[in-house]
Amino acid sequence: MLKQYKLRNYNFRLVFYVVLLTVIGILVIGSARESVQDKQILGLFLGFIIMVIVSMLDYSVILRFSWLFYFLNIGLLILVKFMGDNTNGSTRWIEIAGIRFQPSELSKIVIILFFAYFFMKSQEQLNTVKILAASFLLAGIPLFLIKEQPDLSTTIVTALLFASLLFIAGLSYKIVIGVLAVSIPSVIIFISLILQPNQKILDDYQYKRIMAWLQPEKYADAVYQQLNSKMAIGSGQLWGKGLYNSEITSVKNGNFISEAQTDFIFAVVGEELGFFGSVVVIALLFFIVLECIWVARKAKDISGRLICCGMASLIGFQGFVNICVATGLMPNTGLTLPFVSYGLTSLVTLFMGIGFVLNVGLQPRKYGMGDT
């Protein structure tokens, strides 16, 4: 499992971007809610250690246990249903041996690893009905269990993650066009149905979030967080009001944004670090995604390429959605900002995923005489 690697192949740029973004997140979290800052610092050290250890393990060997990881993940998601802690109407957390964590966050990494292995083994038959049906069934089980928590936002991001893995694995363009031809009208019909007053498709809080985004004047009680978030970002102007400031005009200091250390951490970034700080955070997320894709280009096999592109998709999708919510471009979803928002499970699992990307980079494709 452990191999001899060349230090020159270790992607220190990716490590630097990830650690720098996490440090910025720790500083902003301390300003948003000082009581949880120490836990996030612990998450950085724990995540960093796990990342280094995972980066030294041969991902090709780890992938042989993909089915075991898959069923363990399903087991944890089922346990959440019966033993999970209920917080604000959602049951997403579970405690085992004194360790409290969120299995849905771990599911994202497991899905990347599992389908990297599954699609590698099924590459020649990927576009057959049998393999496509099996892959949708295997993805559908954890997605259903996550949705039932309920956690629709994580379900959607994980579904997009699966779709990106399927496309990168070599899904036929004919099938892609066919799916788009069916899905676009289906989405229009779905939206028209959920906009009906007595719809039963979405939970009440989910329906209210969407309607608050579409008609903020009618749902002021549900949209106030996004309105305050935009106000906070705008008030930061170019350089921001500064971390840990005590200005009475601060939206954060006035507690106008609940859970500012998680879902709306970008609002704190905008207010206290200004436009400049916001651009730095977005740029670091962009560079991390680019580095993952760059490693994927040099991967020795399809499974390594899928791991890297899967992590790029996860960080890219989740970061994009979180920032869109904070700036009012999307309905409130409850997704965290990768490496920046508070959350030990999210932070450690992301570092674990980066560890796998680093290991893929340590085993680059060997070019022959005729290769370029």
mmCIF file of C-alpha atoms in Angstrom:
data_model
loop_
_atom_site.group_PDB
_atom_site.id
_atom_site.type_symbol
_atom_site.label_atom_id
_atom_site.label_comp_id
_atom_site.label_asym_id
_atom_site.label_seq_id
_atom_site.Cartn_x
_atom_site.Cartn_y
_atom_site.Cartn_z
ATOM 1 C CA MET A 1 0.000 0.000 0.000
ATOM 2 C CA LEU A 2 2.900 2.356 0.802
ATOM 3 C CA LYS A 3 5.171 3.044 -2.150
ATOM 4 C CA GLN A 4 8.336 4.978 -2.866
ATOM 5 C CA TYR A 5 7.336 8.331 -4.330
ATOM 6 C CA LYS A 6 9.329 11.180 -5.810
ATOM 7 C CA LEU A 7 9.129 14.399 -3.797
ATOM 8 C CA ARG A 8 9.108 16.462 -6.996
ATOM 9 C CA ASN A 9 5.691 14.977 -7.845
ATOM 10 C CA TYR A 10 4.134 16.185 -4.588
ATOM 11 C CA ASN A 11 1.770 19.049 -5.369
ATOM 12 C CA PHE A 12 2.851 21.601 -2.755
ATOM 13 C CA ARG A 13 0.902 24.333 -4.574
ATOM 14 C CA LEU A 14 -2.352 22.508 -3.879
ATOM 15 C CA VAL A 15 -1.386 22.012 -0.228
ATOM 16 C CA PHE A 16 -0.538 25.720 0.076
ATOM 17 C CA TYR A 17 -3.862 26.843 -1.432
ATOM 18 C CA VAL A 18 -5.859 24.508 0.803
ATOM 19 C CA VAL A 19 -4.052 25.450 4.021
ATOM 20 C CA LEU A 20 -4.138 29.192 3.241
ATOM 21 C CA LEU A 21 -7.874 29.095 2.522
ATOM 22 C CA THR A 22 -8.483 27.135 5.744
ATOM 23 C CA VAL A 23 -6.428 29.639 7.780
ATOM 24 C CA ILE A 24 -8.493 32.495 6.319
ATOM 25 C CA GLY A 25 -11.600 30.531 7.254
ATOM 26 C CA ILE A 26 -10.353 30.080 10.837
ATOM 27 C CA LEU A 27 -9.746 33.828 11.178
ATOM 28 C CA VAL A 28 -13.188 34.696 9.833
ATOM 29 C CA ILE A 29 -14.875 32.015 11.969
ATOM 30 C CA GLY A 30 -13.189 33.479 15.052
ATOM 31 C CA SER A 31 -14.682 36.831 14.182
ATOM 32 C CA ALA A 32 -18.113 35.350 13.489
ATOM 33 C CA ARG A 33 -18.225 33.068 16.558
ATOM 34 C CA GLU A 34 -15.107 32.948 18.688
ATOM 35 C CA SER A 35 -16.291 29.992 20.790
ATOM 36 C CA VAL A 36 -15.876 27.519 17.901
ATOM 37 C CA GLN A 37 -12.577 28.826 16.520
ATOM 38 C CA ASP A 38 -10.452 26.412 18.561
ATOM 39 C CA LYS A 39 -12.407 23.448 17.183
ATOM 40 C CA GLN A 40 -11.753 24.616 13.634
ATOM 41 C CA ILE A 41 -8.032 24.947 14.423
ATOM 42 C CA LEU A 42 -8.139 21.362 15.710
ATOM 43 C CA GLY A 43 -9.884 20.408 12.454
ATOM 44 C CA LEU A 44 -7.051 21.989 10.451
ATOM 45 C CA PHE A 45 -4.350 20.006 12.266
ATOM 46 C CA LEU A 46 -6.342 16.770 12.216
ATOM 47 C CA GLY A 47 -7.273 17.241 8.562
ATOM 48 C CA PHE A 48 -3.693 18.075 7.597
ATOM 49 C CA ILE A 49 -2.373 14.910 9.270
ATOM 50 C CA ILE A 50 -5.035 12.782 7.574
ATOM 51 C CA MET A 51 -4.285 14.437 4.226
ATOM 52 C CA VAL A 52 -0.564 13.644 4.479
ATOM 53 C CA ILE A 53 -1.216 10.044 5.544
ATOM 54 C CA VAL A 54 -3.768 9.453 2.772
ATOM 55 C CA SER A 55 -1.449 11.036 0.196
ATOM 56 C CA MET A 56 1.129 8.349 0.993
ATOM 57 C CA LEU A 57 -1.313 5.466 0.492
ATOM 58 C CA ASP A 58 -1.640 3.929 -2.970
ATOM 59 C CA TYR A 59 -5.132 4.915 -4.131
ATOM 60 C CA SER A 60 -5.242 1.873 -6.456
ATOM 61 C CA VAL A 61 -5.067 -0.391 -3.397
ATOM 62 C CA ILE A 62 -7.584 1.695 -1.431
ATOM 63 C CA LEU A 63 -10.084 1.459 -4.300
ATOM 64 C CA ARG A 64 -10.155 -2.337 -3.960
ATOM 65 C CA PHE A 65 -12.135 -1.813 -0.762
ATOM 66 C CA SER A 66 -14.682 0.461 -2.488
ATOM 67 C CA TRP A 67 -17.607 -1.900 -1.963
ATOM 68 C CA LEU A 68 -16.796 -2.134 1.751
ATOM 69 C CA PHE A 69 -16.683 1.668 2.013
ATOM 70 C CA TYR A 70 -19.977 1.898 0.119
ATOM 71 C CA PHE A 71 -21.869 -0.453 2.436
ATOM 72 C CA LEU A 72 -20.333 1.097 5.563
ATOM 73 C CA ASN A 73 -21.513 4.467 4.301
ATOM 74 C CA ILE A 74 -25.030 3.136 3.712
ATOM 75 C CA GLY A 75 -24.979 1.670 7.220
ATOM 76 C CA LEU A 76 -24.008 5.019 8.748
ATOM 77 C CA LEU A 77 -26.740 6.856 6.819
ATOM 78 C CA ILE A 78 -29.295 4.310 8.053
ATOM 79 C CA LEU A 79 -28.051 4.724 11.633
ATOM 80 C CA VAL A 80 -28.655 8.474 11.316
ATOM 81 C CA LYS A 81 -32.330 7.690 10.714
ATOM 82 C CA PHE A 82 -32.642 5.780 13.987
ATOM 83 C CA MET A 83 -29.901 7.165 16.232
ATOM 84 C CA GLY A 84 -29.178 10.634 14.846
ATOM 85 C CA ASP A 85 -29.402 13.913 16.739
ATOM 86 C CA ASN A 86 -32.280 16.163 15.689
ATOM 87 C CA THR A 87 -31.205 19.769 15.200
ATOM 88 C CA ASN A 88 -33.580 22.433 13.864
ATOM 89 C CA GLY A 89 -35.887 19.789 12.404
ATOM 90 C CA SER A 90 -33.140 17.836 10.614
ATOM 91 C CA THR A 91 -31.434 14.628 11.695
ATOM 92 C CA ARG A 92 -27.945 14.669 10.170
ATOM 93 C CA TRP A 93 -25.550 13.973 13.044
ATOM 94 C CA ILE A 94 -24.608 10.746 14.773
ATOM 95 C CA GLU A 95 -22.309 9.990 17.698
ATOM 96 C CA ILE A 96 -20.194 6.809 17.776
ATOM 97 C CA ALA A 97 -17.606 6.106 20.499
ATOM 98 C CA GLY A 98 -17.838 9.714 21.649
ATOM 99 C CA ILE A 99 -17.182 11.122 18.182
ATOM 100 C CA ARG A 100 -19.996 13.221 16.709
ATOM 101 C CA PHE A 101 -19.940 13.573 12.929
ATOM 102 C CA GLN A 102 -22.107 14.039 9.847
ATOM 103 C CA PRO A 103 -22.192 10.915 7.595
ATOM 104 C CA SER A 104 -23.571 12.865 4.625
ATOM 105 C CA GLU A 105 -20.269 14.774 4.398
ATOM 106 C CA LEU A 106 -18.329 11.513 4.372
ATOM 107 C CA SER A 107 -20.733 10.208 1.704
ATOM 108 C CA LYS A 108 -19.387 12.714 -0.821
ATOM 109 C CA ILE A 109 -15.850 11.283 -0.576
ATOM 110 C CA VAL A 110 -17.101 7.680 -0.517
ATOM 111 C CA ILE A 111 -19.181 8.269 -3.658
ATOM 112 C CA ILE A 112 -16.131 9.688 -5.453
ATOM 113 C CA LEU A 113 -13.985 6.686 -4.495
ATOM 114 C CA PHE A 114 -16.690 4.104 -5.147
ATOM 115 C CA PHE A 115 -17.641 5.328 -8.614
ATOM 116 C CA ALA A 116 -13.999 5.905 -9.543
ATOM 117 C CA TYR A 117 -13.572 2.153 -9.007
ATOM 118 C CA PHE A 118 -16.984 1.126 -10.433
ATOM 119 C CA PHE A 119 -16.626 3.137 -13.651
ATOM 120 C CA MET A 120 -13.030 1.961 -14.105
ATOM 121 C CA LYS A 121 -14.176 -1.661 -13.921
ATOM 122 C CA SER A 122 -17.169 -1.000 -16.183
ATOM 123 C CA GLN A 123 -15.505 1.350 -18.655
ATOM 124 C CA GLU A 124 -16.031 -0.850 -21.699
ATOM 125 C CA GLN A 125 -19.745 -1.345 -20.915
ATOM 126 C CA LEU A 126 -20.408 2.099 -19.454
ATOM 127 C CA ASN A 127 -23.015 3.084 -22.052
ATOM 128 C CA THR A 128 -25.025 -0.139 -21.750
ATOM 129 C CA VAL A 129 -28.423 -0.198 -20.083
ATOM 130 C CA LYS A 130 -27.197 -2.674 -17.475
ATOM 131 C CA ILE A 131 -24.303 -0.538 -16.210
ATOM 132 C CA LEU A 132 -26.198 2.744 -16.382
ATOM 133 C CA ALA A 133 -29.141 1.265 -14.474
ATOM 134 C CA ALA A 134 -26.804 -0.239 -11.867
ATOM 135 C CA SER A 135 -24.918 3.041 -11.404
ATOM 136 C CA PHE A 136 -28.114 5.054 -10.970
ATOM 137 C CA LEU A 137 -29.422 2.512 -8.453
ATOM 138 C CA LEU A 138 -26.149 2.518 -6.496
ATOM 139 C CA ALA A 139 -26.101 6.327 -6.446
ATOM 140 C CA GLY A 140 -29.803 6.562 -5.683
ATOM 141 C CA ILE A 141 -29.633 4.657 -2.381
ATOM 142 C CA PRO A 142 -27.320 7.086 -0.509
ATOM 143 C CA LEU A 143 -29.003 10.063 -2.206
ATOM 144 C CA PHE A 144 -32.402 8.900 -0.937
ATOM 145 C CA LEU A 145 -31.082 8.399 2.591
ATOM 146 C CA ILE A 146 -29.497 11.875 2.589
ATOM 147 C CA LYS A 147 -32.707 13.464 1.311
ATOM 148 C CA GLU A 148 -34.693 11.797 4.093
ATOM 149 C CA GLN A 149 -32.633 13.509 6.827
ATOM 150 C CA PRO A 150 -33.869 15.900 5.270
ATOM 151 C CA ASP A 151 -30.930 17.502 3.455
ATOM 152 C CA LEU A 152 -32.075 18.474 -0.034
ATOM 153 C CA SER A 153 -29.114 20.777 -0.729
ATOM 154 C CA THR A 154 -26.522 18.062 -0.025
ATOM 155 C CA THR A 155 -28.619 15.648 -2.082
ATOM 156 C CA ILE A 156 -28.553 17.994 -5.079
ATOM 157 C CA VAL A 157 -24.800 18.659 -4.839
ATOM 158 C CA THR A 158 -24.076 14.932 -4.452
ATOM 159 C CA ALA A 159 -26.304 14.179 -7.453
ATOM 160 C CA LEU A 160 -24.366 16.752 -9.505
ATOM 161 C CA LEU A 161 -21.149 15.131 -8.288
ATOM 162 C CA PHE A 162 -22.357 11.726 -9.501
ATOM 163 C CA ALA A 163 -23.425 13.207 -12.849
ATOM 164 C CA SER A 164 -19.999 14.781 -13.364
ATOM 165 C CA LEU A 165 -18.259 11.471 -12.568
ATOM 166 C CA LEU A 166 -20.500 9.660 -15.035
ATOM 167 C CA PHE A 167 -19.771 12.213 -17.759
ATOM 168 C CA ILE A 168 -16.004 12.184 -17.157
ATOM 169 C CA ALA A 169 -16.004 8.367 -17.174
ATOM 170 C CA GLY A 170 -17.065 8.453 -20.824
ATOM 171 C CA LEU A 171 -20.841 8.737 -21.017
ATOM 172 C CA SER A 172 -21.942 8.895 -24.657
ATOM 173 C CA TYR A 173 -22.811 12.351 -25.952
ATOM 174 C CA LYS A 174 -25.935 10.853 -27.520
ATOM 175 C CA ILE A 175 -27.131 9.838 -24.067
ATOM 176 C CA VAL A 176 -26.213 13.256 -22.644
ATOM 177 C CA ILE A 177 -28.246 15.013 -25.349
ATOM 178 C CA GLY A 178 -31.129 12.614 -24.777
ATOM 179 C CA VAL A 179 -31.086 13.217 -21.040
ATOM 180 C CA LEU A 180 -31.005 16.991 -21.544
ATOM 181 C CA ALA A 181 -33.922 16.743 -23.985
ATOM 182 C CA VAL A 182 -35.952 15.017 -21.274
ATOM 183 C CA SER A 183 -34.625 16.770 -18.164
ATOM 184 C CA ILE A 184 -35.053 20.394 -19.271
ATOM 185 C CA PRO A 185 -38.830 20.079 -19.854
ATOM 186 C CA SER A 186 -39.028 17.958 -16.676
ATOM 187 C CA VAL A 187 -37.360 20.715 -14.641
ATOM 188 C CA ILE A 188 -39.788 23.283 -16.065
ATOM 189 C CA ILE A 189 -42.731 21.058 -15.140
ATOM 190 C CA PHE A 190 -41.231 20.413 -11.683
ATOM 191 C CA ILE A 191 -40.809 24.138 -11.026
ATOM 192 C CA SER A 192 -44.364 24.862 -12.163
ATOM 193 C CA LEU A 193 -45.669 22.146 -9.810
ATOM 194 C CA ILE A 194 -43.776 23.314 -6.728
ATOM 195 C CA LEU A 195 -44.969 26.868 -7.317
ATOM 196 C CA GLN A 196 -48.535 25.723 -6.744
ATOM 197 C CA PRO A 197 -49.901 26.825 -3.326
ATOM 198 C CA ASN A 198 -50.864 23.317 -2.163
ATOM 199 C CA GLN A 199 -47.877 21.426 -3.546
ATOM 200 C CA LYS A 200 -46.766 18.276 -1.677
ATOM 201 C CA ILE A 201 -43.415 17.699 -3.396
ATOM 202 C CA LEU A 202 -41.229 19.813 -1.103
ATOM 203 C CA ASP A 203 -41.283 20.258 2.656
ATOM 204 C CA ASP A 204 -42.769 23.525 3.857
ATOM 205 C CA TYR A 205 -39.407 25.075 4.758
ATOM 206 C CA GLN A 206 -37.960 24.135 1.348
ATOM 207 C CA TYR A 207 -40.962 25.613 -0.459
ATOM 208 C CA LYS A 208 -40.729 28.758 1.645
ATOM 209 C CA ARG A 209 -37.037 29.257 0.819
ATOM 210 C CA ILE A 210 -37.710 29.055 -2.916
ATOM 211 C CA MET A 211 -40.715 31.375 -2.765
ATOM 212 C CA ALA A 212 -38.798 33.828 -0.570
ATOM 213 C CA TRP A 213 -36.143 34.020 -3.268
ATOM 214 C CA LEU A 214 -38.707 34.507 -6.043
ATOM 215 C CA GLN A 215 -41.057 36.816 -4.122
ATOM 216 C CA PRO A 216 -39.061 38.395 -1.266
ATOM 217 C CA GLU A 217 -41.713 41.034 -0.615
ATOM 218 C CA LYS A 218 -44.231 38.325 0.373
ATOM 219 C CA TYR A 219 -41.863 36.183 2.461
ATOM 220 C CA ALA A 220 -39.824 38.740 4.383
ATOM 221 C CA ASP A 221 -39.427 36.422 7.387
ATOM 222 C CA ALA A 222 -37.738 33.766 5.239
ATOM 223 C CA VAL A 223 -35.515 35.971 3.101
ATOM 224 C CA TYR A 224 -34.115 38.316 5.756
ATOM 225 C CA GLN A 225 -30.874 36.333 6.111
ATOM 226 C CA GLN A 226 -30.042 36.692 2.428
ATOM 227 C CA LEU A 227 -30.975 40.375 2.439
ATOM 228 C CA ASN A 228 -28.746 40.969 5.459
ATOM 229 C CA SER A 229 -25.991 38.910 3.837
ATOM 230 C CA LYS A 230 -26.027 41.124 0.746
ATOM 231 C CA MET A 231 -26.066 44.205 2.959
ATOM 232 C CA ALA A 232 -23.042 42.918 4.877
ATOM 233 C CA ILE A 233 -21.065 42.128 1.706
ATOM 234 C CA GLY A 234 -21.856 45.523 0.208
ATOM 235 C CA SER A 235 -20.962 47.393 3.389
ATOM 236 C CA GLY A 236 -17.442 45.935 3.326
ATOM 237 C CA GLN A 237 -16.633 47.965 0.215
ATOM 238 C CA LEU A 238 -13.051 47.532 -1.059
ATOM 239 C CA TRP A 239 -10.988 46.626 2.018
ATOM 240 C CA GLY A 240 -13.631 45.693 4.574
ATOM 241 C CA LYS A 241 -14.233 46.774 8.150
ATOM 242 C CA GLY A 242 -11.494 44.544 9.538
ATOM 243 C CA LEU A 243 -11.566 41.265 11.431
ATOM 244 C CA TYR A 244 -12.874 41.331 15.011
ATOM 245 C CA ASN A 245 -14.144 44.888 14.577
ATOM 246 C CA SER A 246 -16.618 46.272 17.114
ATOM 247 C CA GLU A 247 -18.500 48.673 14.839
ATOM 248 C CA ILE A 248 -22.145 49.006 15.815
ATOM 249 C CA THR A 249 -23.027 49.331 12.113
ATOM 250 C CA SER A 250 -21.715 45.817 11.443
ATOM 251 C CA VAL A 251 -24.411 43.387 10.289
ATOM 252 C CA LYS A 252 -22.485 40.556 11.935
ATOM 253 C CA ASN A 253 -22.066 42.366 15.260
ATOM 254 C CA GLY A 254 -25.782 43.082 15.283
ATOM 255 C CA ASN A 255 -26.528 39.334 14.978
ATOM 256 C CA PHE A 256 -28.649 39.940 11.904
ATOM 257 C CA ILE A 257 -27.302 36.738 10.324
ATOM 258 C CA SER A 258 -27.831 33.513 12.238
ATOM 259 C CA GLU A 259 -25.177 30.786 11.953
ATOM 260 C CA ALA A 260 -22.811 33.243 10.258
ATOM 261 C CA GLN A 261 -19.903 30.863 10.908
ATOM 262 C CA THR A 262 -21.372 28.189 8.616
ATOM 263 C CA ASP A 263 -23.835 28.828 5.778
ATOM 264 C CA PHE A 264 -23.281 32.596 5.530
ATOM 265 C CA ILE A 265 -19.564 32.767 6.274
ATOM 266 C CA PHE A 266 -19.027 34.519 2.923
ATOM 267 C CA ALA A 267 -21.111 37.439 4.226
ATOM 268 C CA VAL A 268 -18.605 37.846 7.077
ATOM 269 C CA VAL A 269 -15.748 37.630 4.556
ATOM 270 C CA GLY A 270 -17.338 40.369 2.470
ATOM 271 C CA GLU A 271 -18.066 42.655 5.404
ATOM 272 C CA GLU A 272 -14.772 42.313 7.246
ATOM 273 C CA LEU A 273 -12.291 41.659 4.420
ATOM 274 C CA GLY A 274 -14.120 43.608 1.728
ATOM 275 C CA PHE A 275 -14.101 43.065 -2.007
ATOM 276 C CA PHE A 276 -10.389 42.269 -1.911
ATOM 277 C CA GLY A 277 -10.811 39.495 0.673
ATOM 278 C CA SER A 278 -13.818 38.068 -1.173
ATOM 279 C CA VAL A 279 -11.811 37.888 -4.395
ATOM 280 C CA VAL A 280 -8.953 36.144 -2.561
ATOM 281 C CA VAL A 281 -11.330 33.481 -1.211
ATOM 282 C CA ILE A 282 -12.935 32.928 -4.625
ATOM 283 C CA ALA A 283 -9.513 32.838 -6.316
ATOM 284 C CA LEU A 284 -8.197 30.228 -3.865
ATOM 285 C CA LEU A 285 -11.249 28.028 -4.454
ATOM 286 C CA PHE A 286 -10.708 28.436 -8.200
ATOM 287 C CA PHE A 287 -7.006 27.557 -7.942
ATOM 288 C CA ILE A 288 -7.786 24.449 -5.871
ATOM 289 C CA VAL A 289 -10.255 23.281 -8.530
ATOM 290 C CA LEU A 290 -7.715 23.982 -11.286
ATOM 291 C CA GLU A 291 -4.968 22.068 -9.453
ATOM 292 C CA CYS A 292 -7.263 19.048 -9.069
ATOM 293 C CA ILE A 293 -8.022 19.139 -12.803
ATOM 294 C CA TRP A 294 -4.318 19.572 -13.596
ATOM 295 C CA VAL A 295 -3.466 16.462 -11.554
ATOM 296 C CA ALA A 296 -6.296 14.607 -13.325
ATOM 297 C CA ARG A 297 -4.721 15.323 -16.716
ATOM 298 C CA LYS A 298 -1.578 13.483 -15.646
ATOM 299 C CA ALA A 299 -3.316 10.595 -13.827
ATOM 300 C CA LYS A 300 -2.078 7.110 -14.704
ATOM 301 C CA ASP A 301 -5.596 5.668 -15.117
ATOM 302 C CA ILE A 302 -9.288 6.526 -15.347
ATOM 303 C CA SER A 303 -9.870 5.937 -11.619
ATOM 304 C CA GLY A 304 -7.237 8.513 -10.681
ATOM 305 C CA ARG A 305 -8.725 10.964 -13.159
ATOM 306 C CA LEU A 306 -12.179 10.442 -11.669
ATOM 307 C CA ILE A 307 -10.938 10.988 -8.106
ATOM 308 C CA CYS A 308 -9.351 14.319 -9.043
ATOM 309 C CA CYS A 309 -12.247 15.533 -11.181
ATOM 310 C CA GLY A 310 -14.673 14.380 -8.504
ATOM 311 C CA MET A 311 -12.948 16.524 -5.897
ATOM 312 C CA ALA A 312 -12.802 19.439 -8.336
ATOM 313 C CA SER A 313 -16.548 19.071 -8.972
ATOM 314 C CA LEU A 314 -17.377 18.817 -5.272
ATOM 315 C CA ILE A 315 -15.395 21.901 -4.274
ATOM 316 C CA GLY A 316 -16.481 23.835 -7.357
ATOM 317 C CA PHE A 317 -20.208 23.047 -7.107
ATOM 318 C CA GLN A 318 -20.455 23.557 -3.357
ATOM 319 C CA GLY A 319 -18.392 26.746 -3.357
ATOM 320 C CA PHE A 320 -20.390 28.189 -6.252
ATOM 321 C CA VAL A 321 -23.746 27.428 -4.613
ATOM 322 C CA ASN A 322 -22.707 28.818 -1.217
ATOM 323 C CA ILE A 323 -21.470 32.105 -2.689
ATOM 324 C CA CYS A 324 -24.576 32.404 -4.897
ATOM 325 C CA VAL A 325 -26.785 31.976 -1.809
ATOM 326 C CA ALA A 326 -24.820 34.593 0.157
ATOM 327 C CA THR A 327 -25.147 37.072 -2.706
ATOM 328 C CA GLY A 328 -28.821 36.318 -3.355
ATOM 329 C CA LEU A 329 -28.354 34.631 -6.728
ATOM 330 C CA MET A 330 -29.887 31.348 -5.490
ATOM 331 C CA PRO A 331 -32.433 30.322 -2.853
ATOM 332 C CA ASN A 332 -31.075 29.577 0.620
ATOM 333 C CA THR A 333 -29.722 26.013 0.567
ATOM 334 C CA GLY A 334 -27.812 25.495 3.814
ATOM 335 C CA LEU A 335 -24.557 24.431 2.130
ATOM 336 C CA THR A 336 -21.205 25.351 3.659
ATOM 337 C CA LEU A 337 -18.284 27.045 1.900
ATOM 338 C CA PRO A 338 -15.471 24.468 1.424
ATOM 339 C CA PHE A 339 -12.476 24.965 3.761
ATOM 340 C CA VAL A 340 -13.920 28.264 5.038
ATOM 341 C CA SER A 341 -17.154 27.482 6.904
ATOM 342 C CA TYR A 342 -17.080 25.999 10.379
ATOM 343 C CA GLY A 343 -17.567 22.226 10.536
ATOM 344 C CA LEU A 344 -15.088 19.535 11.576
ATOM 345 C CA THR A 345 -16.658 16.717 9.546
ATOM 346 C CA SER A 346 -16.722 18.808 6.392
ATOM 347 C CA LEU A 347 -13.176 20.116 6.868
ATOM 348 C CA VAL A 348 -11.587 16.753 7.688
ATOM 349 C CA THR A 349 -13.343 14.919 4.843
ATOM 350 C CA LEU A 350 -12.284 17.618 2.370
ATOM 351 C CA PHE A 351 -8.668 17.284 3.510
ATOM 352 C CA MET A 352 -9.021 13.515 3.113
ATOM 353 C CA GLY A 353 -10.234 13.999 -0.462
ATOM 354 C CA ILE A 354 -7.309 16.318 -1.206
ATOM 355 C CA GLY A 355 -5.026 13.593 0.167
ATOM 356 C CA PHE A 356 -6.294 11.208 -2.503
ATOM 357 C CA VAL A 357 -5.721 13.866 -5.182
ATOM 358 C CA LEU A 358 -2.138 14.300 -3.956
ATOM 359 C CA ASN A 359 -1.580 10.534 -4.156
ATOM 360 C CA VAL A 360 -2.858 10.483 -7.738
ATOM 361 C CA GLY A 361 -0.328 13.228 -8.471
ATOM 362 C CA LEU A 362 2.460 11.134 -6.946
ATOM 363 C CA GLN A 363 1.777 8.404 -9.518
ATOM 364 C CA PRO A 364 1.746 10.295 -12.839
ATOM 365 C CA ARG A 365 1.206 8.593 -16.173
ATOM 366 C CA LYS A 366 4.433 7.371 -17.739
ATOM 367 C CA TYR A 367 4.825 8.595 -21.295
ATOM 368 C CA GLY A 368 6.258 6.365 -23.963
ATOM 369 C CA MET A 369 8.424 7.337 -26.916
ATOM 370 C CA GLY A 370 5.406 8.044 -29.091
ATOM 371 C CA ASP A 371 3.417 9.920 -26.433
ATOM 372 C CA THR A 372 3.228 13.677 -26.054
#
